[in-house]
Amino acid sequence: MNHLLIIGGSDAGISAALRARELDRSVDITVVLADNFPNFSICGLPFYLSGEVSDWQNLAHRTIAELADHGIRLLLNHTARVVDPANKVVTIDEPERKSLKLQYDRLVIATGAVPIAPPIPGLHLQGVYSLRTMADSFAVYRHLERADTRSVVILGSGYIGMEMADALTLRDLDVTVVGRSSTIFKTVDAQLGLMVEDELRRHGVKVAAGVAVERISQNGRRLVVSGTQGLRIEADMVLVSAGVVPSTELARSAGIGMGYQGAIGVNRRMETNVSDIYSAGDCVETWHCLLKQSTYLPLGTTAHKQGRVAGENAVGGNREFAGSLGTQVVKIFDLAVARTGLRDTEADGAGFQPRTVELTAFDHKVYYPGAHPLRIRITGDHQTGLLLGAQIVGHYKAEVAKRIDIFATALFHGMHVEDLNDLDLSYTPPLGSPWDPVQMSAQKWMRSE
Amino acid sequence: MNHLLIIGGSDAGISAALRARELDRSVDITVVLADNFPNFSICGLPFYLSGEVSDWQNLAHRTIAELADHGIRLLLNHTARVVDPANKVVTIDEPERKSLKLQYDRLVIATGAVPIAPPIPGLHLQGVYSLRTMADSFAVYRHLERADTRSVVILGSGYIGMEMADALTLRDLDVTVVGRSSTIFKTVDAQLGLMVEDELRRHGVKVAAGVAVERISQNGRRLVVSGTQGLRIEADMVLVSAGVVPSTELARSAGIGMGYQGAIGVNRRMETNVSDIYSAGDCVETWHCLLKQSTYLPLGTTAHKQGRVAGENAVGGNREFAGSLGTQVVKIFDLAVARTGLRDTEADGAGFQPRTVELTAFDHKVYYPGAHPLRIRITGDHQTGLLLGAQIVGHYKAEVAKRIDIFATALFHGMHVEDLNDLDLSYTPPLGSPWDPVQMSAQKWMRSE
């Protein structure tokens, strides 16, 4: 093992490189990336565009110099085109359009994902953007800086859509979110989605839910978004955030088999079905701890973990990816919205008998100033009592994120709902209750039997 | 089973009553308590004295009316004196000094703890207080309201001492903390104790650590605290908070066997060695999950859990107390200080081979405004890799409390340090990192091998 070649310089690729280096001081490590922004925090783009992060360079988890210090060779602005697994060679486009062939002993494909382009006319008009790369980000930023940019329509009410609604409102823009589902932010139950909708409206964002966009057209210098239910909005800019699909062309060139919904197929060692080729991050299918099967859950946390496993195994280790629970949190104005595990509908499909109970409880003793209500939805299996999932919405300073992590840690260990009451959790009146709201929700679930 | 008699109306007693009622709608439940403040949040007293809680009545977890609605009979201002287990009768002093005999089928002793009176002269001088009951609290409050109360000496640098230093500073009093140990707040390692000391000083509190108080004396209307190292402080008030000891007289009257360090001996069903008598809360020994033996850890969270178990078993249930990890958090000015599990010295004594590593990491991505450093000390067993404990100090709005709870949940399941990296924890740049600081500390521990 002399040369570890990694295609992709974002979370999964860089994690693989760092882990490999940590375990093997002598291996040559090359990371090939299509732009010159290795190890950038894609999740941070909304906060750059909002103005909260003043210098985009701060979005780098590590600088190029820091990566070089780890003895990682970076090929910036290089795009890998074809893998020849028989000869262990990757053909790569150099910046000057010349072509380079790189030999590898082990290869990690971490090509990430690309935004979904919804099948509507007008996506290529000036002023229509998606948000995935630093280049996207700079283009949006330039447009936002123009004095005549006053209104934006966001297509899609997922994570990026919600964060961008927050970010652009902070810039004093007139923002409208258009979503296809009947309640927005459908990664959580509709009851909580309505809370998010209220929070958006409270901050002046207009919301059109249950609407299908049919086209984007131009009206002079402005754009017009039109769709079902008489939707017609004029705006200076349109942001398309309709989710992502795995970027798999390179893997296909190597004859690698695909897995769940067209993502690259991998086992839990992050090996593809082609020898000496690993894959990790937003381009691969992801093992789900509860479903006990692969799914597609492109998340930065998962990309880091999978990259780390791929890097470790690529230099001779023997580690398995433990799996995902789909744990997620997002800040939307003053709210944190978090989830882990399965919701009713998801659990139903997987053969469970889910029951979900909702509780509203304060984050700390209400007699101490500044208590915020938390809305917790807890899902368990009616028959076995197994904890299946949880969702929490509350003020973003009310420890929503780390409370969902208590649930996530419990789920990781296959806890039963009832046993959450046995957890020895911390308490002081300014920060909690003798029974944490996590446990109160478990008690309510038990009583609802 | 007709009559469940519970002695003690604080956390453990009321939890037992509520759980018994939840499971058995017909049983008669009587709670006997020595004052008329059932179900008050003792942990909330400092916040009443600071002025943050404007009405002391808000400190009640539930009102008397709410408890009555559950069909719980309360005997206020009644003090149980003697238990006759052969005849299943408890002799109780009524308010008017008459005596009452109450029959029971099952008895729960939840008599709590009393403050330690250090062996020094002067404890009974006017202006010297301890803080445990509502009556204590009212007495302190009245003294604080006097215009000539300008300075306070706090003896003891544990939880209550720290919280009262914060509370009284908020009232613009001149506060000095005197502690016997070389660094204050010795429930955490000295490195973190020094941070607490800095935080106190930053808010104007004077700290004398490593000093033994020898006497309290009077100088006109003022008090003088003197001790080793030339300690001599004049003040208008002295607060003694030197810890608590279990209140066991009633149990002794029943011939119940004592356990760890003089606390009431119980099994994990919260049964004493006398038939049909249960005990729970600050008066009993507490099973420790990691030590696999009983210890004394009087905490409100534990009292709730033990009381719940006692109440359940008293009406025919069959539940075991899962055990404590000593999980605790306290807010001291702007800091939250939290711990769970064992520290080096404690683990050493229990046959482990502990190694502790410290990490400073930001609570969220530093590019997003408002990031706070967290200092995390993680302890694992050198030989087996088993997680043994963790301590965190950081801003109290930086999710310190629920991060210690992630560790606590991991400890509950006997996780290895390395496996913390497998946990699927939530992330968004304003609230975390792709690897949570909890996981970063685990990674640092692994690298330190």
Tab-separated table of C-alpha atoms in Angstrom, chain B residues 148-449:
chain	number	residue	atom	x	y	z
B	148	ASP	CA	-27.675	46.518	57.333
B	149	THR	CA	-26.944	43.160	55.704
B	150	ARG	CA	-24.130	43.985	53.369
B	151	SER	CA	-21.665	41.136	53.597
B	152	VAL	CA	-21.882	37.364	53.820
B	153	VAL	CA	-19.360	34.628	54.412
B	154	ILE	CA	-20.204	31.245	52.906
B	155	LEU	CA	-18.582	28.268	54.593
B	156	GLY	CA	-18.243	25.476	52.059
B	157	SER	CA	-17.575	25.472	48.349
B	158	GLY	CA	-19.920	22.742	47.181
B	159	TYR	CA	-23.084	23.166	45.117
B	160	ILE	CA	-25.057	25.255	47.551
B	161	GLY	CA	-22.038	27.368	48.400
B	162	MET	CA	-21.428	28.126	44.726
B	163	GLU	CA	-25.059	28.839	43.963
B	164	MET	CA	-25.376	31.088	47.002
B	165	ALA	CA	-22.227	33.003	46.049
B	166	ASP	CA	-23.896	33.703	42.720
B	167	ALA	CA	-27.275	34.474	44.316
B	168	LEU	CA	-25.971	36.882	46.958
B	169	THR	CA	-23.703	38.690	44.498
B	170	LEU	CA	-26.805	39.271	42.404
B	171	ARG	CA	-28.225	41.001	45.493
B	172	ASP	CA	-25.190	43.306	45.550
B	173	LEU	CA	-23.792	41.795	48.715
B	174	ASP	CA	-20.122	41.494	49.503
B	175	VAL	CA	-19.510	37.716	49.391
B	176	THR	CA	-16.604	35.590	50.581
B	177	VAL	CA	-16.414	31.830	50.047
B	178	VAL	CA	-14.272	29.839	52.457
B	179	GLY	CA	-13.427	26.255	51.530
B	180	ARG	CA	-11.331	23.611	53.137
B	181	SER	CA	-10.036	21.953	49.966
B	182	SER	CA	-7.120	23.480	48.073
B	183	THR	CA	-9.314	24.262	45.073
B	184	ILE	CA	-12.968	25.069	45.405
B	185	PHE	CA	-15.859	22.999	44.111
B	186	LYS	CA	-13.972	19.776	44.512
B	187	THR	CA	-16.694	17.718	42.871
B	188	VAL	CA	-14.733	18.458	39.698
B	189	ASP	CA	-11.000	18.203	39.037
B	190	ALA	CA	-8.782	21.007	40.312
B	191	GLN	CA	-8.182	22.294	36.762
B	192	LEU	CA	-11.887	23.013	36.439
B	193	GLY	CA	-12.199	24.151	40.052
B	194	LEU	CA	-9.739	26.918	39.196
B	195	MET	CA	-12.020	28.027	36.373
B	196	VAL	CA	-14.875	28.250	38.843
B	197	GLU	CA	-12.665	30.241	41.187
B	198	ASP	CA	-11.830	32.657	38.347
B	199	GLU	CA	-15.515	33.011	37.555
B	200	LEU	CA	-16.314	33.850	41.190
B	201	ARG	CA	-13.499	36.414	41.371
B	202	ARG	CA	-14.527	37.925	38.032
B	203	HIS	CA	-17.883	38.672	39.659
B	204	GLY	CA	-16.355	40.158	42.771
B	205	VAL	CA	-16.591	37.160	45.092
B	206	LYS	CA	-13.623	36.725	47.416
B	207	VAL	CA	-12.347	33.172	47.710
B	208	ALA	CA	-10.314	31.619	50.511
B	209	ALA	CA	-9.441	28.036	49.553
B	210	GLY	CA	-7.458	25.530	51.579
B	211	VAL	CA	-8.541	27.165	54.818
B	212	ALA	CA	-10.110	25.478	57.852
B	213	VAL	CA	-12.563	27.622	59.757
B	214	GLU	CA	-11.988	27.353	63.525
B	215	ARG	CA	-14.691	29.533	65.004
B	216	ILE	CA	-17.439	32.023	64.422
B	217	SER	CA	-17.619	34.790	67.011
B	218	GLN	CA	-19.469	38.023	67.533
B	219	ASN	CA	-18.121	41.552	67.290
B	220	GLY	CA	-20.947	43.928	68.180
B	221	ARG	CA	-23.678	43.315	65.603
B	222	ARG	CA	-21.260	41.633	63.239
B	223	LEU	CA	-19.887	38.127	62.965
B	224	VAL	CA	-16.244	37.169	62.740
B	225	VAL	CA	-15.119	34.022	60.967
B	226	SER	CA	-11.606	32.948	61.889
B	227	GLY	CA	-9.479	29.988	60.946
B	228	THR	CA	-6.131	28.692	59.751
B	229	GLN	CA	-3.698	30.763	57.701
B	230	GLY	CA	-4.676	33.871	59.590
B	231	LEU	CA	-8.245	33.838	58.287
B	232	ARG	CA	-10.304	36.616	59.862
B	233	ILE	CA	-13.349	37.964	58.072
B	234	GLU	CA	-16.041	40.205	59.492
B	235	ALA	CA	-19.468	39.916	57.965
B	236	ASP	CA	-23.135	40.535	58.652
B	237	MET	CA	-24.164	36.971	57.972
B	238	VAL	CA	-22.646	33.507	57.756
B	239	LEU	CA	-24.058	30.722	55.634
B	240	VAL	CA	-22.914	27.231	56.522
B	241	SER	CA	-23.077	24.813	53.607
B	242	ALA	CA	-20.826	21.938	54.493
B	243	GLY	CA	-22.897	19.181	52.950
B	244	VAL	CA	-25.601	16.949	54.357
B	245	VAL	CA	-25.986	13.686	56.231
B	246	PRO	CA	-28.907	11.302	55.921
B	247	SER	CA	-31.764	11.734	58.372
B	248	THR	CA	-32.155	8.236	59.782
B	249	GLU	CA	-33.648	8.520	63.276
B	250	LEU	CA	-37.078	7.321	62.249
B	251	ALA	CA	-35.634	4.348	60.378
B	252	ARG	CA	-33.494	3.471	63.374
B	253	SER	CA	-36.607	3.490	65.568
B	254	ALA	CA	-37.953	0.702	63.351
B	255	GLY	CA	-34.773	-1.323	63.726
B	256	ILE	CA	-33.897	-0.866	60.058
B	257	GLY	CA	-30.305	-1.693	59.151
B	258	MET	CA	-28.025	1.066	57.991
B	259	GLY	CA	-25.871	0.903	54.883
B	260	TYR	CA	-23.125	2.991	53.289
B	261	GLN	CA	-21.730	5.607	55.669
B	262	GLY	CA	-24.761	5.589	57.927
B	263	ALA	CA	-27.409	6.009	55.243
B	264	ILE	CA	-30.443	3.745	55.381
B	265	GLY	CA	-29.650	0.381	53.819
B	266	VAL	CA	-31.846	-0.551	50.849
B	267	ASN	CA	-31.798	-3.024	48.010
B	268	ARG	CA	-32.446	-1.932	44.452
B	269	ARG	CA	-36.176	-2.425	44.954
B	270	MET	CA	-35.787	0.312	47.612
B	271	GLU	CA	-36.759	-2.157	50.319
B	272	THR	CA	-35.180	-1.862	53.730
B	273	ASN	CA	-34.406	-5.020	55.660
B	274	VAL	CA	-37.686	-4.643	57.562
B	275	SER	CA	-40.642	-6.099	55.783
B	276	ASP	CA	-43.102	-3.708	54.080
B	277	ILE	CA	-40.866	-0.713	54.723
B	278	TYR	CA	-39.310	1.037	51.754
B	279	SER	CA	-36.991	3.986	51.766
B	280	ALA	CA	-35.849	6.473	49.132
B	281	GLY	CA	-34.151	9.796	48.592
B	282	ASP	CA	-31.466	11.652	50.517
B	283	CYS	CA	-31.826	9.354	53.550
B	284	VAL	CA	-30.708	6.158	51.754
B	285	GLU	CA	-27.592	4.729	50.224
B	286	THR	CA	-27.554	4.824	46.433
B	287	TRP	CA	-26.565	2.125	43.982
B	288	HIS	CA	-23.819	3.320	41.645
B	289	CYS	CA	-23.918	1.968	38.084
B	290	LEU	CA	-20.160	1.964	37.613
B	291	LEU	CA	-18.937	1.142	41.091
B	292	LYS	CA	-21.462	-1.715	41.253
B	293	GLN	CA	-21.960	-0.986	44.903
B	294	SER	CA	-23.802	1.458	47.101
B	295	THR	CA	-22.537	4.919	47.895
B	296	TYR	CA	-24.088	8.135	49.204
B	297	LEU	CA	-25.125	10.587	46.512
B	298	PRO	CA	-27.981	12.806	47.682
B	299	LEU	CA	-29.383	14.392	44.518
B	300	GLY	CA	-32.875	15.516	43.578
B	301	THR	CA	-32.884	13.518	40.358
B	302	THR	CA	-31.987	10.344	42.246
B	303	ALA	CA	-34.587	11.034	44.927
B	304	HIS	CA	-37.265	11.288	42.235
B	305	LYS	CA	-36.198	8.008	40.653
B	306	GLN	CA	-35.877	6.119	43.909
B	307	GLY	CA	-39.188	7.466	45.158
B	308	ARG	CA	-40.858	6.355	41.951
B	309	VAL	CA	-39.425	2.851	42.334
B	310	ALA	CA	-40.462	2.684	46.002
B	311	GLY	CA	-43.991	3.860	45.199
B	312	GLU	CA	-44.328	1.354	42.374
B	313	ASN	CA	-43.116	-1.589	44.450
B	314	ALA	CA	-45.164	-0.543	47.471
B	315	VAL	CA	-48.351	-1.087	45.480
B	316	GLY	CA	-47.262	-4.459	44.188
B	317	GLY	CA	-44.911	-3.576	41.367
B	318	ASN	CA	-41.540	-5.095	40.724
B	319	ARG	CA	-39.042	-2.505	39.663
B	320	GLU	CA	-35.371	-1.965	40.395
B	321	PHE	CA	-33.622	1.355	40.756
B	322	ALA	CA	-31.229	1.397	37.798
B	323	GLY	CA	-28.546	3.242	39.711
B	324	SER	CA	-26.833	6.575	39.739
B	325	LEU	CA	-23.849	7.906	37.835
B	326	GLY	CA	-23.596	10.991	40.000
B	327	THR	CA	-24.627	13.153	37.060
B	328	GLN	CA	-24.772	16.764	38.182
B	329	VAL	CA	-24.784	20.271	36.801
B	330	VAL	CA	-24.693	23.648	38.485
B	331	LYS	CA	-24.890	27.173	37.108
B	332	ILE	CA	-22.327	29.509	38.638
B	333	PHE	CA	-22.680	32.998	37.209
B	334	ASP	CA	-22.136	32.533	33.451
B	335	LEU	CA	-20.737	29.022	33.738
B	336	ALA	CA	-22.354	25.639	33.778
B	337	VAL	CA	-20.215	23.041	35.532
B	338	ALA	CA	-21.220	19.441	35.005
B	339	ARG	CA	-19.968	15.949	35.674
B	340	THR	CA	-21.037	12.354	35.325
B	341	GLY	CA	-19.432	9.053	36.250
B	342	LEU	CA	-16.087	8.700	37.955
B	343	ARG	CA	-13.080	10.951	38.203
B	344	ASP	CA	-9.540	9.593	38.228
B	345	THR	CA	-9.261	9.349	41.972
B	346	GLU	CA	-12.671	7.714	42.352
B	347	ALA	CA	-12.022	5.234	39.548
B	348	ASP	CA	-8.604	4.405	40.943
B	349	GLY	CA	-10.151	3.362	44.212
B	350	ALA	CA	-12.619	1.111	42.398
B	351	GLY	CA	-9.995	-0.992	40.644
B	352	PHE	CA	-10.035	0.786	37.298
B	353	GLN	CA	-6.959	2.104	35.528
B	354	PRO	CA	-8.239	5.558	34.711
B	355	ARG	CA	-6.709	8.005	32.296
B	356	THR	CA	-8.129	11.507	31.941
B	357	VAL	CA	-7.588	13.769	28.956
B	358	GLU	CA	-8.660	17.384	28.632
B	359	LEU	CA	-9.886	19.093	25.501
B	360	THR	CA	-11.011	22.634	24.851
B	361	ALA	CA	-13.412	22.894	21.932
B	362	PHE	CA	-16.049	25.376	20.865
B	363	ASP	CA	-19.700	24.541	21.457
B	364	HIS	CA	-20.426	25.289	17.801
B	365	LYS	CA	-18.565	26.147	14.618
B	366	VAL	CA	-16.489	29.159	15.478
B	367	TYR	CA	-17.338	30.938	12.234
B	368	TYR	CA	-20.896	31.330	13.476
B	369	PRO	CA	-21.180	34.173	16.004
B	370	GLY	CA	-21.357	33.498	19.722
B	371	ALA	CA	-19.242	30.351	20.008
B	372	HIS	CA	-18.133	29.528	23.557
B	373	PRO	CA	-15.214	27.320	24.552
B	374	LEU	CA	-16.040	24.128	26.428
B	375	ARG	CA	-13.432	22.485	28.620
B	376	ILE	CA	-14.069	18.773	28.654
B	377	ARG	CA	-12.244	16.238	30.785
B	378	ILE	CA	-12.934	12.681	29.713
B	379	THR	CA	-11.920	9.665	31.772
B	380	GLY	CA	-11.577	6.153	30.429
B	381	ASP	CA	-10.069	2.904	31.561
B	382	HIS	CA	-6.606	2.567	30.114
B	383	GLN	CA	-6.780	-1.206	29.879
B	384	THR	CA	-10.283	-1.860	28.600
B	385	GLY	CA	-11.060	1.446	26.879
B	386	LEU	CA	-14.258	1.701	28.909
B	387	LEU	CA	-15.708	5.176	29.359
B	388	LEU	CA	-15.634	6.056	33.060
B	389	GLY	CA	-16.696	9.658	33.317
B	390	ALA	CA	-16.661	13.205	32.013
B	391	GLN	CA	-16.609	16.747	33.297
B	392	ILE	CA	-17.500	19.871	31.319
B	393	VAL	CA	-17.229	23.553	32.108
B	394	GLY	CA	-18.510	26.183	29.725
B	395	HIS	CA	-20.980	28.990	29.237
B	396	TYR	CA	-24.341	27.994	30.647
B	397	LYS	CA	-26.004	28.656	27.298
B	398	ALA	CA	-23.562	26.370	25.471
B	399	GLU	CA	-25.472	23.092	26.044
B	400	VAL	CA	-23.084	21.924	28.750
B	401	ALA	CA	-25.854	20.202	30.719
B	402	LYS	CA	-27.253	18.108	27.904
B	403	ARG	CA	-23.763	17.308	26.635
B	404	ILE	CA	-22.938	15.787	30.003
B	405	ASP	CA	-26.188	13.869	29.539
B	406	ILE	CA	-24.889	12.380	26.289
B	407	PHE	CA	-21.934	11.094	28.302
B	408	ALA	CA	-24.324	9.909	31.033
B	409	THR	CA	-26.420	7.999	28.503
B	410	ALA	CA	-23.260	6.465	27.055
B	411	LEU	CA	-22.051	5.489	30.549
B	412	PHE	CA	-25.413	3.960	31.320
B	413	HIS	CA	-24.820	1.569	28.429
B	414	GLY	CA	-21.228	0.789	29.316
B	415	MET	CA	-19.819	2.336	26.159
B	416	HIS	CA	-16.163	2.383	25.291
B	417	VAL	CA	-14.565	5.771	24.712
B	418	GLU	CA	-13.799	4.925	21.108
B	419	ASP	CA	-17.403	4.058	20.341
B	420	LEU	CA	-18.593	7.572	21.195
B	421	ASN	CA	-17.485	8.366	17.643
B	422	ASP	CA	-20.175	6.061	16.327
B	423	LEU	CA	-22.989	8.058	17.914
B	424	ASP	CA	-25.154	9.818	15.384
B	425	LEU	CA	-25.386	13.225	17.049
B	426	SER	CA	-27.043	16.289	15.610
B	427	TYR	CA	-25.211	19.100	13.884
B	428	THR	CA	-25.836	22.522	12.508
B	429	PRO	CA	-23.133	25.214	12.543
B	430	PRO	CA	-24.945	27.481	15.077
B	431	LEU	CA	-25.333	24.583	17.537
B	432	GLY	CA	-22.530	22.103	17.074
B	433	SER	CA	-19.825	20.584	14.946
B	434	PRO	CA	-19.792	17.595	12.589
B	435	TRP	CA	-18.000	15.809	15.413
B	436	ASP	CA	-19.551	17.056	18.592
B	437	PRO	CA	-17.074	18.192	21.277
B	438	VAL	CA	-18.183	15.050	23.152
B	439	GLN	CA	-16.737	13.029	20.276
B	440	MET	CA	-13.691	15.266	19.832
B	441	SER	CA	-12.792	14.540	23.444
B	442	ALA	CA	-13.114	10.813	22.771
B	443	GLN	CA	-10.835	11.161	19.757
B	444	LYS	CA	-8.256	13.019	21.811
B	445	TRP	CA	-8.447	10.338	24.505
B	446	MET	CA	-7.815	7.636	21.878
B	447	ARG	CA	-4.825	9.530	20.461
B	448	SER	CA	-3.316	9.911	23.928
B	449	GLU	CA	-2.827	6.160	24.325
